[in-house]
Amino acid sequence: MARTVWDSTVGKKTVMAVSGLVMLLYLVAHMIGNLKIFFGTEEFNHYAHWLRTVGEPFMHYEWTLWLIRVVLVVAVVAHAVSAYQLSRRDIRARPSKYVHRKKRADYATRTMRWGGVILGLFIVWHILDLTTGTVHPGGFESGKPYQNVVDTFSTWYGNAVYIAALLALGLHVRHGFWSAAQTLGAGSRTRDRALKTTANVLALLLTIGFVAVPVGVMTGVVS
């Protein structure tokens, strides 16, 4: 039964919608946590330490954090695979281009596809920069996330990569939230306007909230 659902277009769209909403919830929480950097070094580092002790003593040190990471990896993989397979299925269904193209629909589709690729590459860079420290500038310091963040956004390329990815994220959330609502049956004539407004507000808040950190470092508010 699970295989039958997955093989169907509706099933893949549902997987894509649900996994997208899981990642969206994480992004909201992640953004709120990031904004703690404006309250100083001690506050931000304490928050980072708290993430590793959530659930203690029932959960061992970092178990909850690793559980969240596993869920996110599953969501990202499910989202990417379903998106790719739906894209290939769409291309096979219409190998020749339409005579009359729907410009708005085509633009949204291209934005989602390329935005997804950009975000996928950014996730890899972000992990290598601020989690493992592999590509981190200025010397990665374990247990000192505040200083690591300041190091990253003290470089022009760190800001450029981060802000470009966040602009792609905003567009992705704006269209993705709307698409997920339609896929899961939440859309209707009476709710469409509210859903579009919610998608726009979410995209705007996430973009501003995340961009505030590198801008804070660039302007010296965070130092």
Short mmCIF file of C-alpha atoms in Angstrom, two decimals, residues 29-38 44 47 126 149 162 209-210 213:
data_model
loop_
_atom_site.label_atom_id
_atom_site.label_comp_id
_atom_site.label_asym_id
_atom_site.label_seq_id
_atom_site.Cartn_x
_atom_site.Cartn_y
_atom_site.Cartn_z
CA ALA A 29 12.26 27.56 15.47
CA HIS A 30 15.79 27.92 14.07
CA MET A 31 15.21 31.57 13.17
CA ILE A 32 13.91 32.38 16.67
CA GLY A 33 16.95 30.68 18.18
CA ASN A 34 19.32 32.58 15.88
CA LEU A 35 17.90 35.92 17.00
CA LYS A 36 19.18 35.21 20.51
CA ILE A 37 22.57 36.30 19.24
CA PHE A 38 21.40 39.91 19.70
CA PHE A 44 23.52 32.65 22.59
CA TYR A 47 21.01 28.45 24.03
CA HIS A 126 26.22 25.66 6.29
CA VAL A 149 28.89 33.03 13.72
CA TYR A 162 24.08 33.29 3.27
CA GLY A 209 14.76 37.12 10.64
CA PHE A 210 17.62 35.12 9.16
CA VAL A 213 22.11 38.05 11.83
#
